[in-house]
Tab-separated table of C-alpha atoms in Angstrom:
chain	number	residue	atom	x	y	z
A	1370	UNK	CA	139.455	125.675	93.921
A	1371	UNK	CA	137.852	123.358	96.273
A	1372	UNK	CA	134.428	125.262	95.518
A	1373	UNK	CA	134.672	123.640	92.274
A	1374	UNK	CA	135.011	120.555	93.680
A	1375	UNK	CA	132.380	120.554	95.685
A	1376	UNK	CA	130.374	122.263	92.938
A	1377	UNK	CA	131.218	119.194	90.702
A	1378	UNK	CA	130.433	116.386	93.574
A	1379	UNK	CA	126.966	118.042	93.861
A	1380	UNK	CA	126.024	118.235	90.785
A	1381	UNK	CA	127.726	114.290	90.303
A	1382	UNK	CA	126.697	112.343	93.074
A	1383	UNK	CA	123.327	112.709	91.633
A	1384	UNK	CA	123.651	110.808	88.780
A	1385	UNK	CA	124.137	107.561	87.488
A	1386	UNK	CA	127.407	105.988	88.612
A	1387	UNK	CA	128.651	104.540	84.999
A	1388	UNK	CA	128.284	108.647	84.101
A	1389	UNK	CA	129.915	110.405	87.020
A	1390	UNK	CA	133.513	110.177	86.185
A	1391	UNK	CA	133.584	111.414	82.520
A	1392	UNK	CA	130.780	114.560	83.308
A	1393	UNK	CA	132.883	114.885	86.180
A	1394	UNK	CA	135.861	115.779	83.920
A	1395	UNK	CA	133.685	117.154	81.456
A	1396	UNK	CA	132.603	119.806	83.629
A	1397	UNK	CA	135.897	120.392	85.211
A	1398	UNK	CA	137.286	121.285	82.163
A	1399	UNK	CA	134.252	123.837	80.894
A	1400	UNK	CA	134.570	125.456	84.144
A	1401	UNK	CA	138.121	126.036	84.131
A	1402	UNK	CA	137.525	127.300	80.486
A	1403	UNK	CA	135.131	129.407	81.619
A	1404	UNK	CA	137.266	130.726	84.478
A	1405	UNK	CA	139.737	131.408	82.154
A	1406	UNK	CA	137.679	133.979	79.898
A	1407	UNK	CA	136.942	135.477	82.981
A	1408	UNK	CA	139.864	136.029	83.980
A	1409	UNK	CA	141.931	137.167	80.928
A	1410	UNK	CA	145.548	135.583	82.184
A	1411	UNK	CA	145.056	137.290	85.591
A	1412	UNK	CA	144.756	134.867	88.917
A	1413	UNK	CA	141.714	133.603	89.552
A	1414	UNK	CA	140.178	134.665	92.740
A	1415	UNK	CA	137.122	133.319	94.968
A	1416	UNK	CA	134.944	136.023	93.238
A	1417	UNK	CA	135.342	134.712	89.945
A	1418	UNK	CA	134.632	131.186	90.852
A	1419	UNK	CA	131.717	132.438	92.370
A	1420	UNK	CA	130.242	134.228	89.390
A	1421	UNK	CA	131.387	131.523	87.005
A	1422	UNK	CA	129.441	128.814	89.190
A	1423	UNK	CA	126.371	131.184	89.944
A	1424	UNK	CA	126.255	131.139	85.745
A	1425	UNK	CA	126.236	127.615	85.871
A	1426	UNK	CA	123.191	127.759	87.966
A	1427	UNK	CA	122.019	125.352	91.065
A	1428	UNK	CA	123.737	121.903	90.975
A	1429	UNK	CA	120.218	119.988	91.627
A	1430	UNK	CA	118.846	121.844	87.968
A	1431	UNK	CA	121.910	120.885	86.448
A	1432	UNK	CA	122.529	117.248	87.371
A	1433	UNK	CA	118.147	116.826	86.582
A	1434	UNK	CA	119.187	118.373	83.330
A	1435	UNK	CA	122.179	116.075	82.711
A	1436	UNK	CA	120.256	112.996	83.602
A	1437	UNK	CA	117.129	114.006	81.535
A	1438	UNK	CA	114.772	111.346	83.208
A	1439	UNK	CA	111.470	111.871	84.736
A	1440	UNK	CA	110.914	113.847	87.772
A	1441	UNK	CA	107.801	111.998	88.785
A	1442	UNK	CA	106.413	109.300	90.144
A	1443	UNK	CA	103.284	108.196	88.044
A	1444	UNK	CA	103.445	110.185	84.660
A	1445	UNK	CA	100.089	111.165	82.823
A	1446	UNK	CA	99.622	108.027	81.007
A	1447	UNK	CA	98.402	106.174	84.174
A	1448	UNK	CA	96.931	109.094	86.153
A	1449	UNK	CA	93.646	108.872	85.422
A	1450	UNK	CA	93.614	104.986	86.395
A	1451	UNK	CA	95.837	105.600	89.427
A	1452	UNK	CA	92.996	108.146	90.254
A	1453	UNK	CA	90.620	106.096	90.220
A	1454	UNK	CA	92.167	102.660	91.857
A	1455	UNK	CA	92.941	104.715	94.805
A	1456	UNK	CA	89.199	106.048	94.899
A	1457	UNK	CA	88.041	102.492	94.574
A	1458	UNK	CA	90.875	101.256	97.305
A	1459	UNK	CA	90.108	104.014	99.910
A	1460	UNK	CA	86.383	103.455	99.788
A	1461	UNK	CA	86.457	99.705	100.157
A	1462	UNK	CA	88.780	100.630	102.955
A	1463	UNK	CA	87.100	102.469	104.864
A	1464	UNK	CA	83.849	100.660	104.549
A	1465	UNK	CA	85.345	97.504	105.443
A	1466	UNK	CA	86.581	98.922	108.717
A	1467	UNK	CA	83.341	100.896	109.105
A	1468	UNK	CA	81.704	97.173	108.756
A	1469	UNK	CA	84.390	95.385	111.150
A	1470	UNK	CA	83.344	98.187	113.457
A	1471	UNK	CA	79.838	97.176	113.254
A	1472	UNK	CA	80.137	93.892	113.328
A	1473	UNK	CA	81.982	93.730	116.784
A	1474	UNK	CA	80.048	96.280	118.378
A	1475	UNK	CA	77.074	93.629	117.730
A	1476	UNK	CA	78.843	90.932	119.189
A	1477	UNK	CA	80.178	92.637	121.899
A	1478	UNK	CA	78.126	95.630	122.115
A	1479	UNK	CA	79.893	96.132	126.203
A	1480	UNK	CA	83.114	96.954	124.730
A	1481	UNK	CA	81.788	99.664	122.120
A	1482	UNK	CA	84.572	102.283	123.609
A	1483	UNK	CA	87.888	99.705	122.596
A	1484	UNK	CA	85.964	98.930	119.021
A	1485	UNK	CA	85.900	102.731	118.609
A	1486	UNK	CA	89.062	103.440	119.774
A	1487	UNK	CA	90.167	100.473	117.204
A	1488	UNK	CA	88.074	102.242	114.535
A	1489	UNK	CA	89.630	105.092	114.594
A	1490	UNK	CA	93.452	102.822	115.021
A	1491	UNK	CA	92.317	101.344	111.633
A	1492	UNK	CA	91.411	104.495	110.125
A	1493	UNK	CA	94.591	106.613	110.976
A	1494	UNK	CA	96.781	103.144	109.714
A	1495	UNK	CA	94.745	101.317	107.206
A	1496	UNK	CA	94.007	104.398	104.959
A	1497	UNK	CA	97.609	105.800	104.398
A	1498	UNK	CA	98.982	102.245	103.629
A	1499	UNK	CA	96.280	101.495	101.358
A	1500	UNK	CA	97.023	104.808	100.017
A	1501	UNK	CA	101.101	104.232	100.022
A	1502	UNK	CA	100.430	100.242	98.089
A	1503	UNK	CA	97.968	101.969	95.619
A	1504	UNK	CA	100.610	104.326	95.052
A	1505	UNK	CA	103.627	102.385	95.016
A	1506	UNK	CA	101.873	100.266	92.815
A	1507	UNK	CA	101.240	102.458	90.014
A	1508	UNK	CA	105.206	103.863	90.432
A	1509	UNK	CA	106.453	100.755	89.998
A	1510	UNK	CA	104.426	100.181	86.834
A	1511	UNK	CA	105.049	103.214	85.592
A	1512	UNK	CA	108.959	102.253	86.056
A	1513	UNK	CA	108.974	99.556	84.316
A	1514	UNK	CA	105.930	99.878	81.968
A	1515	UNK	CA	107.285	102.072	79.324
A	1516	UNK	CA	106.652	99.480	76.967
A	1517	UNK	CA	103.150	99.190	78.108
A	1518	UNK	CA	102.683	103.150	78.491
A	1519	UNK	CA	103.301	103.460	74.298
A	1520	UNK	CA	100.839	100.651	73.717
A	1521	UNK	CA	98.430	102.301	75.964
A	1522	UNK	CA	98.720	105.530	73.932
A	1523	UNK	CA	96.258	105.107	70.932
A	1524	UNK	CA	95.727	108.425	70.683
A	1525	UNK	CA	98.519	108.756	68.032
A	1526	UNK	CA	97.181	106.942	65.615
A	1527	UNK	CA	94.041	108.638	65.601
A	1528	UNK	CA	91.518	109.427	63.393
A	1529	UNK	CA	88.133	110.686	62.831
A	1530	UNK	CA	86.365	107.699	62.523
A	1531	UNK	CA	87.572	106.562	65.280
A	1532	UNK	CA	85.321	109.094	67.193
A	1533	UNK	CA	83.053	107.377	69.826
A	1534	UNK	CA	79.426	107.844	69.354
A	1535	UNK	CA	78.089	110.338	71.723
A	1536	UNK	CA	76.671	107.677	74.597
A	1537	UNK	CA	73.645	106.837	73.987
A	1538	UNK	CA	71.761	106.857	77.214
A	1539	UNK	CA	70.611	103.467	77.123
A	1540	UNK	CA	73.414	101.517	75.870
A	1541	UNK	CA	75.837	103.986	78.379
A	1542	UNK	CA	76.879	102.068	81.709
A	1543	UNK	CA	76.864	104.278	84.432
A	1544	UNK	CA	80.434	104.862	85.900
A	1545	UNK	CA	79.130	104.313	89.110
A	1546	UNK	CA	77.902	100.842	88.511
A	1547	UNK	CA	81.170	98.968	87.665
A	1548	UNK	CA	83.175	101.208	90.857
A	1549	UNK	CA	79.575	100.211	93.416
A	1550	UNK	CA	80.723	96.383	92.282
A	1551	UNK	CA	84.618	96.428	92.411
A	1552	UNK	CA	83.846	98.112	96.317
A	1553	UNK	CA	81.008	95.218	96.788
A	1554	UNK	CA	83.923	92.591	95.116
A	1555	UNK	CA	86.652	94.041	97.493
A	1556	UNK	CA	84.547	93.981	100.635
A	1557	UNK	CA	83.792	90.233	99.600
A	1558	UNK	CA	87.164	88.856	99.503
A	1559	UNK	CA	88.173	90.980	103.050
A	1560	UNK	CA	85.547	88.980	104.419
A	1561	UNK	CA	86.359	85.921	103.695
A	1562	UNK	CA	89.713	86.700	104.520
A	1563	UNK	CA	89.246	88.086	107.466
A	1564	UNK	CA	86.360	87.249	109.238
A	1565	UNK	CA	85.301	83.379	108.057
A	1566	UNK	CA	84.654	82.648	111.712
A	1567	UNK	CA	81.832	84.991	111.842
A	1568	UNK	CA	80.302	83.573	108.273
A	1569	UNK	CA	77.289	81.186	109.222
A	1570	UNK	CA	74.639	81.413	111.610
A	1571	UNK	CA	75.004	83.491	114.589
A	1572	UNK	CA	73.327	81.794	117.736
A	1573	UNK	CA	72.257	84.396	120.887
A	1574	UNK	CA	72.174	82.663	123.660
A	1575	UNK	CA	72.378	85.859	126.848
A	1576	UNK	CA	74.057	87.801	123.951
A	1577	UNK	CA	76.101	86.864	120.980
A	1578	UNK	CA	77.629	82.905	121.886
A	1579	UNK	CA	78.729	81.315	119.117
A	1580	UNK	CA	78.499	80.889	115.111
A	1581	UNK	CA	77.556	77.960	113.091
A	1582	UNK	CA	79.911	77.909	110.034
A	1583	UNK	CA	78.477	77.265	106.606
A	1584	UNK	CA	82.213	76.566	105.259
A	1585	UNK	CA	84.227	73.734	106.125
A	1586	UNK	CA	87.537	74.837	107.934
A	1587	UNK	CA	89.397	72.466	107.159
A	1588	UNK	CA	89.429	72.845	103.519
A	1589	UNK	CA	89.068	76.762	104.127
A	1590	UNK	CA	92.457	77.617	102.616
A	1591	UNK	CA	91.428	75.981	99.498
A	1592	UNK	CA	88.095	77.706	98.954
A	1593	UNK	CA	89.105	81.074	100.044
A	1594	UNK	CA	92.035	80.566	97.203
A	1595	UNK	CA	89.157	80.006	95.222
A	1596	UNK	CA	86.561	82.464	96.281
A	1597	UNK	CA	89.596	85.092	95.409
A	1598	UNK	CA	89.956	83.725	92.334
A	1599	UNK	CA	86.131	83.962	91.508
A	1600	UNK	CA	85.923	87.426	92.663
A	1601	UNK	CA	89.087	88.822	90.965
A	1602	UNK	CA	87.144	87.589	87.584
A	1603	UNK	CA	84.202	89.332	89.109
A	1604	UNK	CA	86.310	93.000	89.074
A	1605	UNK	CA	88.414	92.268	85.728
A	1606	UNK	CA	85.208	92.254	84.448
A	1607	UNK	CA	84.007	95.565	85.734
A	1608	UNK	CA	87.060	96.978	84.885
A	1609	UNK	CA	86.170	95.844	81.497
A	1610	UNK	CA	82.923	97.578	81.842
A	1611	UNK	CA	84.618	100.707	83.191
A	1612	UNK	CA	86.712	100.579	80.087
A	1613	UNK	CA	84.266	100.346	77.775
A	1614	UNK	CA	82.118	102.397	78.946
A	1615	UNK	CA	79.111	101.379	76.604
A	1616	UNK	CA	77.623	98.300	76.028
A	1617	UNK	CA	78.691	96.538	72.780
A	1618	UNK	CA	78.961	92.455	71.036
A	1619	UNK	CA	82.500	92.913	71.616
A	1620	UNK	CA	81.897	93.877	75.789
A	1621	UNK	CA	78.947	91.245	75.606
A	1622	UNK	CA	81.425	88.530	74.064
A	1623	UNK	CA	84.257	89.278	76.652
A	1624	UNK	CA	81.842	89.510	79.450
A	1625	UNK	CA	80.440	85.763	78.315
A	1626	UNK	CA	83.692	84.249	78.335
A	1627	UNK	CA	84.503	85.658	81.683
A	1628	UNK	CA	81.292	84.451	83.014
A	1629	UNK	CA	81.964	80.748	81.877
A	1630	UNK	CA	85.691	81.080	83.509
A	1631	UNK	CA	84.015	81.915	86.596
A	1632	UNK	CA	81.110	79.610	86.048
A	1633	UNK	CA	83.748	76.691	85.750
A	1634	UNK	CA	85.534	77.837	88.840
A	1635	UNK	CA	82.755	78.025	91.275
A	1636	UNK	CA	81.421	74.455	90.319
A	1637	UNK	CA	84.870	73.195	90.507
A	1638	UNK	CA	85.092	74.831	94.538
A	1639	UNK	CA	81.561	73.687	95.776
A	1640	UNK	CA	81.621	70.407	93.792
A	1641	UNK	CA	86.008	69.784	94.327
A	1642	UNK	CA	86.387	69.122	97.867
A	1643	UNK	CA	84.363	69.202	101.191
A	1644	UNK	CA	83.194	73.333	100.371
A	1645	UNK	CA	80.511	72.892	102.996
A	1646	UNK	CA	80.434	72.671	107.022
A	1647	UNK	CA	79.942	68.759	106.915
A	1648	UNK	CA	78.423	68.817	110.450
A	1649	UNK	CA	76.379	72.228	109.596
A	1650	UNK	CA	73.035	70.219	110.622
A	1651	UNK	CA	74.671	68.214	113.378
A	1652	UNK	CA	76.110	71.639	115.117
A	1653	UNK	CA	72.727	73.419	114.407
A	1654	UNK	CA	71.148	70.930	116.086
A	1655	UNK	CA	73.518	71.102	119.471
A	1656	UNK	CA	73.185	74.262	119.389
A	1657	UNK	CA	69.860	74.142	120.006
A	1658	UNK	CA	68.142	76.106	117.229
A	1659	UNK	CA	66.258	73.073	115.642
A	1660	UNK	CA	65.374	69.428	116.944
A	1661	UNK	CA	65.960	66.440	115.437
A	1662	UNK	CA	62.876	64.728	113.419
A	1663	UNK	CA	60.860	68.058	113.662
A	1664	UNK	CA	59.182	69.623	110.673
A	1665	UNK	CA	61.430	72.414	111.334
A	1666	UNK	CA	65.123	70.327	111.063
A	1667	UNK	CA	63.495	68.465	107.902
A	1668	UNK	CA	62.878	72.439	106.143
A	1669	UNK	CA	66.300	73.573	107.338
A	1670	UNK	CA	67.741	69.553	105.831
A	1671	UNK	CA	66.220	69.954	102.589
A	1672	UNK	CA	67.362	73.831	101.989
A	1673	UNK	CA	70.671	73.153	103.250
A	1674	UNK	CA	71.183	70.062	100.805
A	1675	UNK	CA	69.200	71.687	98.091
A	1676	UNK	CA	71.244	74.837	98.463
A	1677	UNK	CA	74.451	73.780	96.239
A	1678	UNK	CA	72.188	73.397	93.664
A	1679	UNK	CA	69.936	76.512	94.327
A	1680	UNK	CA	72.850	78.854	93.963
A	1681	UNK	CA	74.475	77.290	90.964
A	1682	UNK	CA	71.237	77.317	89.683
A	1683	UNK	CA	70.875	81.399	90.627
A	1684	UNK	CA	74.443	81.793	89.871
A	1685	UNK	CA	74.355	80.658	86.358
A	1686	UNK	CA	70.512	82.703	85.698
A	1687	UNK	CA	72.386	85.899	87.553
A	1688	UNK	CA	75.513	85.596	84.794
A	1689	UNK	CA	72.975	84.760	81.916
A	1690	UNK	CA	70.709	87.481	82.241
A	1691	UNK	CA	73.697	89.967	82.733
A	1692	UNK	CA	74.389	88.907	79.376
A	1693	UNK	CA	71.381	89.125	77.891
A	1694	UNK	CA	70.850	92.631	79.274
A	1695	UNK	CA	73.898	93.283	78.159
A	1696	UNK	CA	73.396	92.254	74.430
A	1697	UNK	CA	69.599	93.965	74.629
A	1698	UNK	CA	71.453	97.070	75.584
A	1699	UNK	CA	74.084	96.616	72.872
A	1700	UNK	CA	71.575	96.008	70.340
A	1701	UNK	CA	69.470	99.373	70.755
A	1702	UNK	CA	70.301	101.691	68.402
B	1063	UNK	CA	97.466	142.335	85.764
B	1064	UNK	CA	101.098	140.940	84.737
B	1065	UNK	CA	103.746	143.002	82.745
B	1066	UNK	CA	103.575	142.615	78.930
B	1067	UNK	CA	107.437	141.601	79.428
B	1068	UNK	CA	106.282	139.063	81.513
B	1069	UNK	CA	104.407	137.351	78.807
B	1070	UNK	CA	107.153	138.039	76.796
B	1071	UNK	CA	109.805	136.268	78.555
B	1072	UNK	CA	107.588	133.154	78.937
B	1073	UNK	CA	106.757	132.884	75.471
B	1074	UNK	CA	110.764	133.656	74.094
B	1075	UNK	CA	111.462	130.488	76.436
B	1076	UNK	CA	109.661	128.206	75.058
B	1077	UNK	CA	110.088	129.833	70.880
B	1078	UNK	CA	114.439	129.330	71.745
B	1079	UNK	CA	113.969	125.963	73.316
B	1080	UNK	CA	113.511	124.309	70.100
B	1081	UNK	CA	116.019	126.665	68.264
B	1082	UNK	CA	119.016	125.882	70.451
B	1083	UNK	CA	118.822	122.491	69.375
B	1084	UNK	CA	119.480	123.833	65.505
B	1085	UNK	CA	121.761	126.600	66.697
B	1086	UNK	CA	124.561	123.179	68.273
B	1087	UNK	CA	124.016	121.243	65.451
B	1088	UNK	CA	124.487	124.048	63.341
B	1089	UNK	CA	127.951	124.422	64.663
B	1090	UNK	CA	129.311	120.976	64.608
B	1091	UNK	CA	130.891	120.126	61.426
B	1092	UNK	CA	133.742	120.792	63.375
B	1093	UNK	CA	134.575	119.776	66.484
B	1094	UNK	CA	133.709	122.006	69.449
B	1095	UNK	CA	134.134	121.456	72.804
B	1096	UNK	CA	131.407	122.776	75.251
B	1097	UNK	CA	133.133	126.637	76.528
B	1098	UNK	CA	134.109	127.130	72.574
B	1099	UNK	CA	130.255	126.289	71.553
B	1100	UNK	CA	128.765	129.032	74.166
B	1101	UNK	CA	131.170	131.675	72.521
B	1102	UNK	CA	130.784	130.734	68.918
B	1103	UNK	CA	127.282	131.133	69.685
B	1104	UNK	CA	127.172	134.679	71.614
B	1105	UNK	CA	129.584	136.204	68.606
B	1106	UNK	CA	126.480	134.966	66.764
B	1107	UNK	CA	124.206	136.919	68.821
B	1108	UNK	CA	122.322	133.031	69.950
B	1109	UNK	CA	122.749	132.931	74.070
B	1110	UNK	CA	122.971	129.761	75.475
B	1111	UNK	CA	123.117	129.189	79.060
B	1112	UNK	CA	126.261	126.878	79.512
B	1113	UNK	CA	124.131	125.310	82.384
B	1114	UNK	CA	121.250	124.189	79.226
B	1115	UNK	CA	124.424	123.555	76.602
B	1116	UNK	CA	126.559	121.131	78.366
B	1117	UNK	CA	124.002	118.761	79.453
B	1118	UNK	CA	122.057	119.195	75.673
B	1119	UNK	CA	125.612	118.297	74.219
B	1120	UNK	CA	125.569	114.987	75.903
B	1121	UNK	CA	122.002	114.149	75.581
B	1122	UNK	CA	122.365	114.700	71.825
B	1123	UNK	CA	125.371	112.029	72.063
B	1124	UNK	CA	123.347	109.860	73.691
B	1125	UNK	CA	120.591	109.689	70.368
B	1126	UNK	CA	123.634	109.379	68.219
B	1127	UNK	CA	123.220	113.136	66.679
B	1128	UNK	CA	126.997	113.365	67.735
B	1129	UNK	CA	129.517	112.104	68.541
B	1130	UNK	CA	132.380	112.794	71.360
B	1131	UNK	CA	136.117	112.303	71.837
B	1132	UNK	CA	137.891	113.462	74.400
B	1133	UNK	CA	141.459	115.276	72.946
B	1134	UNK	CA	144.416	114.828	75.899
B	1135	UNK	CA	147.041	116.477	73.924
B	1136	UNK	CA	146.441	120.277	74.691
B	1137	UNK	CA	147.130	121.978	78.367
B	1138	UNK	CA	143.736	120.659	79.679
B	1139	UNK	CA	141.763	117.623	78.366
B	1140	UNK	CA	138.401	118.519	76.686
B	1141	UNK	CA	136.118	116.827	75.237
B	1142	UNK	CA	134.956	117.628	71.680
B	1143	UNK	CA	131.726	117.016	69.925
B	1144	UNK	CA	131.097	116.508	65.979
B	1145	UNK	CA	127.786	115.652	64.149
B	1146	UNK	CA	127.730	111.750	63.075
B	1147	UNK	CA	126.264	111.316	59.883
B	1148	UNK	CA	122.708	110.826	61.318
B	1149	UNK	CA	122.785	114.131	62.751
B	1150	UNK	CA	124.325	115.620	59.468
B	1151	UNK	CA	121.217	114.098	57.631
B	1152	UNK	CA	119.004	115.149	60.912
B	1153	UNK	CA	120.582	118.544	60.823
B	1154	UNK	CA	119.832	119.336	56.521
B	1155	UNK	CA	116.410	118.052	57.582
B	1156	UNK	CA	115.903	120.543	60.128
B	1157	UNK	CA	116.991	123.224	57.785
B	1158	UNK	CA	114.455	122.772	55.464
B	1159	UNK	CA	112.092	122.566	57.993
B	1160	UNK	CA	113.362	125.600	59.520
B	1161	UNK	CA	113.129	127.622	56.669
B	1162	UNK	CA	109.366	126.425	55.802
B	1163	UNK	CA	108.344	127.790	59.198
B	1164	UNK	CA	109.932	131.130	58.924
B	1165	UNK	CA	108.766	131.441	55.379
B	1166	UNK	CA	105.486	130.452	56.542
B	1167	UNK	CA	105.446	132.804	59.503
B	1168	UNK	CA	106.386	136.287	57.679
B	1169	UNK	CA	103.693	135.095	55.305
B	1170	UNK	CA	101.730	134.622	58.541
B	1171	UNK	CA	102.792	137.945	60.119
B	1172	UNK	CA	102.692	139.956	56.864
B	1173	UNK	CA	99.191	138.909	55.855
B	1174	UNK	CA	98.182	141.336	58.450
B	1175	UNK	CA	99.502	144.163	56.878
B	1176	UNK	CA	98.930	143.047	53.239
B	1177	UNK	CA	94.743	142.918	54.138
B	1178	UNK	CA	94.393	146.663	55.071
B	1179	UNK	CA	96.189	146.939	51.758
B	1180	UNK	CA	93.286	145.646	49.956
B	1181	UNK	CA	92.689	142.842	47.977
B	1182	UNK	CA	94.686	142.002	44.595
């Protein structure tokens, strides 16, 4: 008899606690029925056990059946968007090392073997976890998000006029557009996350000496908290596009209010605190790539003081005339 | 090239899946307990693996189609399940259901024969 028992903790100590003790019994019970068919009044024997459990079939298949859930990790719903995240996420990945790679190798171009062998370090770790967060991700949404996953399902109420139009070539936007800018977005903020030091102007002096910041460090943690901000707008908005798929008012209206979120947000980060290397000229100067009072320090003075200006200025024509391309596009028939 | 029986097993699979569900509730305006249901069954020529029974029995508790009570009294404890009234109102649904799609598939099936008979 203890081959029932261990039958029944196999099958058991798979499920849910709050269930275990009463399918526990359950089962005992229906085997010991079963046994007893078998059997006729006679004494049971090891055979008969045997046969009766081999009927029951494998304790995994029965314990899957008895708990009924899921066997998987991220179900169909979310797939296809899984599928593509971890595209998006494993690109940007690897190009951002690829870039790191580069980067160094210009710096210190003496030392190419360790960035190489650190290369191919960042490739062998980097990848899988990206891979594994991407993943975990998703499983965890797909846990919890059964709410979500029914909402997500309009294909049940469905019908015919609902039917897209067959993309029209010019109001279509290319799938690769929207992914090329999430990859461009995600190799932004790794940047500026990781590599502020090297953002400003490099001086050679015998090699690669030092960089001239165009941030302020002091107030970096602030503006990269921003410049995250800005560019996570920047990809919920391709990820609109990617949804969409076409350009239409609604797209265009979304895509305008997003703009003026992110509009807002960049003047508040350039115009909110010290954005900008106060001592940018000063350093420049010590440095020894201009001189003071010559024609060439006044140019580089009035672009750098200009330049808030200039790229609000090409910021805000950039975001208008994506708009207006995009309601052009959504207007041709 | 695979066996016709092959096919054939395949396809019966997935045709009793949905019957077995009919076949339990069928049985349950008395109480049952899970070896009793296998037999009842089998003497009606409807196999169910006791492996796909048992754990259908409790899932069909679960969305209230029955319900359970365990009975302590006889030699062994067993626990017995009986259609609630939801599944007695699910259950004369599915009969009328049922008998739609058989009607509808010898209609189906015989159409095949009644063309080479000509039209009438």
């Amino acid at each position: 008899m203890e081959m029932i028992d261990r039958y029944i903790y196999a099958v058991t100590q798979k499920l849910p606690q709050s269930q275990r003790k009463d399918i526990a019994e359950e089962l005992r019970s229906l085997i010991e029925d079963m046994l007893e068919e078998r059997v006729q009044g006679e004494n049971v024997t090891v055979n008969d056990v045997e046969e009766v459990l081999m009927e029951l079939g494998n304790p995994r298949q029965l314990a899957q059946k008895y708990k009924g859930t899921k066997n998987y990790l991220i179900g169909p719903e979310l797939f296809d968007s899984y599928m593509l995240v971890l595209k998006i996420v494993l690109i940007s990945t690897a190009i951002a090392i690829s870039i790191t790679f580069i980067i160094k190798t210009i710096i210190n171009p003496v030392t190419i073997l360790d960035h190489f062998v650190e290369l191919i370090v960042a490739f062998v770790t980097a990848l899988p976890a990206a891979f594994g967060w991407t993943t975990f991700g998703f499983a965890i949404a797909d846990h919890f998000g059964d709410i979500k996953a029914k909402d997500l399902e309009i294909g049940t109420e469905w019908k015919p006029s609902d039917l897209a139009p067959i993309p029209d070539e010019k109001r279509q936007i290319k799938y690769c557009e929207p992914i090329v800018s999430i990859t461009f977005y995600t190799l932004l903020i790794i940047m500026f996350v990781f590599s502020n030091e090297y953002l400003g102007v490099w001086i050679f002096q015998d090699g690669f000496s030092d960089v001239v910041p165009f941030l302020n460090n002091e107030t970096y943690t602030t503006s990269l908290l921003f410049l995250i901000l800005i560019m996570g707008i920047g990809i919920t908005k391709e990820c609109l596009k990617l949804i969409y798929g076409k350009w239409t008012y609604k797209l265009v209206t979304y895509i305008a209010i997003v703009n003026v979120i992110s509009t807002i947000a960049v003047l508040f980060m350039i115009n909110g605190n010290a954005f900008w290397n106060p001592d940018f000229l000063l350093e420049l100067t010590q440095a020894g790539v201009i001189t003071e009072n010559s024609d060439g320090y006044r140019t580089v003075s009035m672009i750098w003081n200009q330049s808030t200006l200039w790229i609000l200025v090409l910021l805000v024509v950039g975001l208008i005339w994506e708009l207006i391309d995009g309601l052009i596009k959504a207007n041709k028939k | 090239m695979k066996d016709a029986n092959e096919y054939l097993d395949k396809l019966l699979q997935e045709l009793r899946r949905g019957t077995i569900t009919i076949s339990v509730l069928s049985q349950l305006s008395e109480p049952q307990y899970g070896y009793s249901l296998v037999t009842m069954l089998e003497e009606k020529g409807i196999h169910v693996e006791p492996g796909t029974l048992y754990p259908l029995l409790r899932r069909l508790e679960k969305q209230g189609l029955l319900e359970s009570k365990w009975d302590t009294e006889e030699t062994r404890p067993r626990k017995y399940y009986l259609l609630s009234e939801t599944g007695k109102e699910v259950y004369e649904l599915l009969i009328v259901e049922w008998q739609q799609i058989v009607e509808s598939m010898s209609n189906v099936i015989d159409s095949k024969g009644g063309k080479k008979d000509g039209d009438d």
